[in-house]
C-alpha cells in the first residue's frame, strides 16, 4: 500500500500537465454542449455527427488526416517561439507567402523533374516563411517590438501581398474568375502517402513535430531556449546568444508555416490563389496552446481538431447550424484551456510533498 | 461644378472625408483600449468584441428599427466581453495576452454564428450631419457628411483626457495601472478597478463595431472588420496612452485606410490590395519606430504586461 502511494507520488507531478488540459478540453466541450442545449439543439446529435464525419469510417479518417498537415505545421509556428516565451500568432502570413513562393518557383522550374523541382519549391517556401516570421523575432530582439501584434499585422500584410502578386505580377492570364498563378506541372504535384488517400504533407508534418521535439528536449539549443524563455536577463548573463535563439526559433517556426503553404499549393490547390487564406494559422494557435507547446502533443490535438473541422459540412446540412459552429466550439475550448492554467499547483493530489507528509 | 473638374484635388478631399469616416471605429476602440491599458491590463480580444458588437448592433437595430438601440446593444455586449476578460485575467497564472487571442476567436465565432440570418436584411443607418451646406461642390459635401458617433467620439476624447487629468476616478485608474503595490497601500482593490476599466473598454469596442455595421460600410457581413480592434492595440502604444493622441492617431489611420478608395475614385485601380495594406504597414512602421529594446516605453503604465 505504502509502495503504491509512493509510486503514485512519483507519477503525480507528471500527470498534472496531462490531466489538467484534458479536463479543460472536456470542460470546454461541456460548456459548448450547454450552449447547444440553450439553442434547442442536441449535443448528442452534434458529437455523434462529429464522430461520424471525422473519425467514424476509414473514409472519414482519410478526410481528417488529409487536413492535418497544415495544422501540425502552423501549430509548430506557435509552439517553437513559445519556448522562448514569445506569443507569435501570425502564422497565416507565412502560410500564404510560402505557398506563393512555392508556386512561383514551381512555375519557373516547369519541365524539371520532380526530384529536383519539389525540394527547390519546398526550400523556397520554407525560406520565405522563415524570413517572414524570423523578421518578427528580429524586430522583437533588436527593437523590442511586441511580437504578438507585429506578427498579426504581418499576417494582414502577407495576405494583401498575396492578393496583389497573384492578381498583378504572377497572374496566369487563363485564370479569369479567380486570379491564380499558372497551374503546376504534374511532375511538381505532391502525391499521396503509399496506401492512403492522404498527401505527403501529413508525413512531413509528423516528422517536423518529432524533429521539433528532439530540438527542444534533447539538444543544447533547446535547453538554452528554455532558459531564455524563463528569464532573458539570466540567459544573457550566462552568455547565451539570446538574439540568435529568438531569431532562430521564430524563423524555424515560420519555415514550418511556409512548408504548410508548399503542401497546400503542391498537394491540394495546384496553384497559388486566395484559397490559401483559409485560417489554418489561427487554428494552429489553438492547437499549440492545447498541446501546451509540446510538439509531440501537437500531433493528437491537431488530429482531433482536424476531425472537428472536417465535420463542419455535415453539421451544417444535418443540424441546420451555421458554418461558424466549429469556430464557436474552438473558442469555448480555447478559453477553457487558458482558464485552466490557473489550476496548476492547486490540487494537493499532484503535489508529492503533500502526499508524503499525509 | 461637375465631379471630374476637381482633378487630383479629389484625392485629398476624398481622403479627408474618408479619414473622418474610417477613423471613427479606430477612435472608439483605441479609447477603450487606452482606458483598459491605463489600468494595467491589456485586452487583445477587442477585435472579437468589435466584430460581435457589429453583429449585435446590426441585429438589434434591424429588429427594433432604431440604429441607436443597436448601438446600445453593441455597447452592452462589449461590456459582457470586457467583464469576462477582466474576470478571467484576475485569476492567478492566467496570461492576459493569450486570453485576449482566445476571446478574439470566440467573439468572431459567436458573431458569425448568430449573425448568419442578418447578412441579407437592411437595418436602419445611423444619421449623419451635413457640415458641407456652405459649398456647392458635391465632393466637399460628401466629405463633410459627419456621423454623429464621430462627434460623440470627440466629446469622449476630451472627457477621458479630463478624467485622467483632473478627477479622482482618473487618478485611481492611473495608480492601479502604474503600481499595484501603491494602489493596495491606498486601500484600492486593483482587481475591481481593472475589471471595470476592461468592461468600459469593451463597451467602446462594441460601439466601434456598431459604427462599422450601421454606418460605414453600413451592413453586416463576416468580412466587415479589417483588424481595427487589433490595430488599436498598436495605436494606443503609438499614442503613448493619451486619449488626445488616440484621436490624432485614429485620424491618421483613417487617412491611411481611405487612401485606396480615394485613389480608386479618381481611376487609379492598380495596386488596390497594396493600398488596402497601408494601415497595417503604417501601424507596423510606427510600432518599430516607437519601440525600444532596452527600456520600458515612455509613459507606459508600469503594470502593463506588454511593456514589462
PDB file of N, CA, C and O in Angstrom, chain B residues 21 53 60 82 95 155 232:
ATOM      1  N   UNK B  21     -14.578  59.238 -41.820  1.00  0.00           N
ATOM      2  CA  UNK B  21     -15.428  58.043 -41.826  1.00  0.00           C
ATOM      3  C   UNK B  21     -14.697  56.832 -41.272  1.00  0.00           C
ATOM      4  O   UNK B  21     -15.205  56.113 -40.429  1.00  0.00           O
ATOM      5  N   UNK B  53     -19.871  43.169 -31.530  1.00  0.00           N
ATOM      6  CA  UNK B  53     -20.657  44.393 -31.393  1.00  0.00           C
ATOM      7  C   UNK B  53     -21.283  44.800 -32.719  1.00  0.00           C
ATOM      8  O   UNK B  53     -22.436  45.255 -32.769  1.00  0.00           O
ATOM      9  N   UNK B  60     -29.882  44.057 -33.564  1.00  0.00           N
ATOM     10  CA  UNK B  60     -30.849  44.751 -32.704  1.00  0.00           C
ATOM     11  C   UNK B  60     -31.440  45.954 -33.433  1.00  0.00           C
ATOM     12  O   UNK B  60     -32.643  46.233 -33.327  1.00  0.00           O
ATOM     13  N   UNK B  82     -15.903  42.411 -22.071  1.00  0.00           N
ATOM     14  CA  UNK B  82     -14.866  43.059 -21.272  1.00  0.00           C
ATOM     15  C   UNK B  82     -14.854  42.526 -19.849  1.00  0.00           C
ATOM     16  O   UNK B  82     -13.792  42.223 -19.295  1.00  0.00           O
ATOM     17  N   UNK B  95      -2.719  34.177 -18.495  1.00  0.00           N
ATOM     18  CA  UNK B  95      -1.993  35.119 -19.331  1.00  0.00           C
ATOM     19  C   UNK B  95      -2.980  36.025 -20.078  1.00  0.00           C
ATOM     20  O   UNK B  95      -3.799  35.541 -20.859  1.00  0.00           O
ATOM     21  N   UNK B 155     -16.114  64.264 -28.137  1.00  0.00           N
ATOM     22  CA  UNK B 155     -16.510  64.618 -26.770  1.00  0.00           C
ATOM     23  C   UNK B 155     -15.898  63.629 -25.782  1.00  0.00           C
ATOM     24  O   UNK B 155     -15.352  64.012 -24.733  1.00  0.00           O
ATOM     25  N   UNK B 232      -5.831  48.799 -32.922  1.00  0.00           N
ATOM     26  CA  UNK B 232      -5.999  49.747 -31.828  1.00  0.00           C
ATOM     27  C   UNK B 232      -4.952  49.532 -30.746  1.00  0.00           C
ATOM     28  O   UNK B 232      -4.481  50.494 -30.131  1.00  0.00           O
TER      29      UNK B 232
END
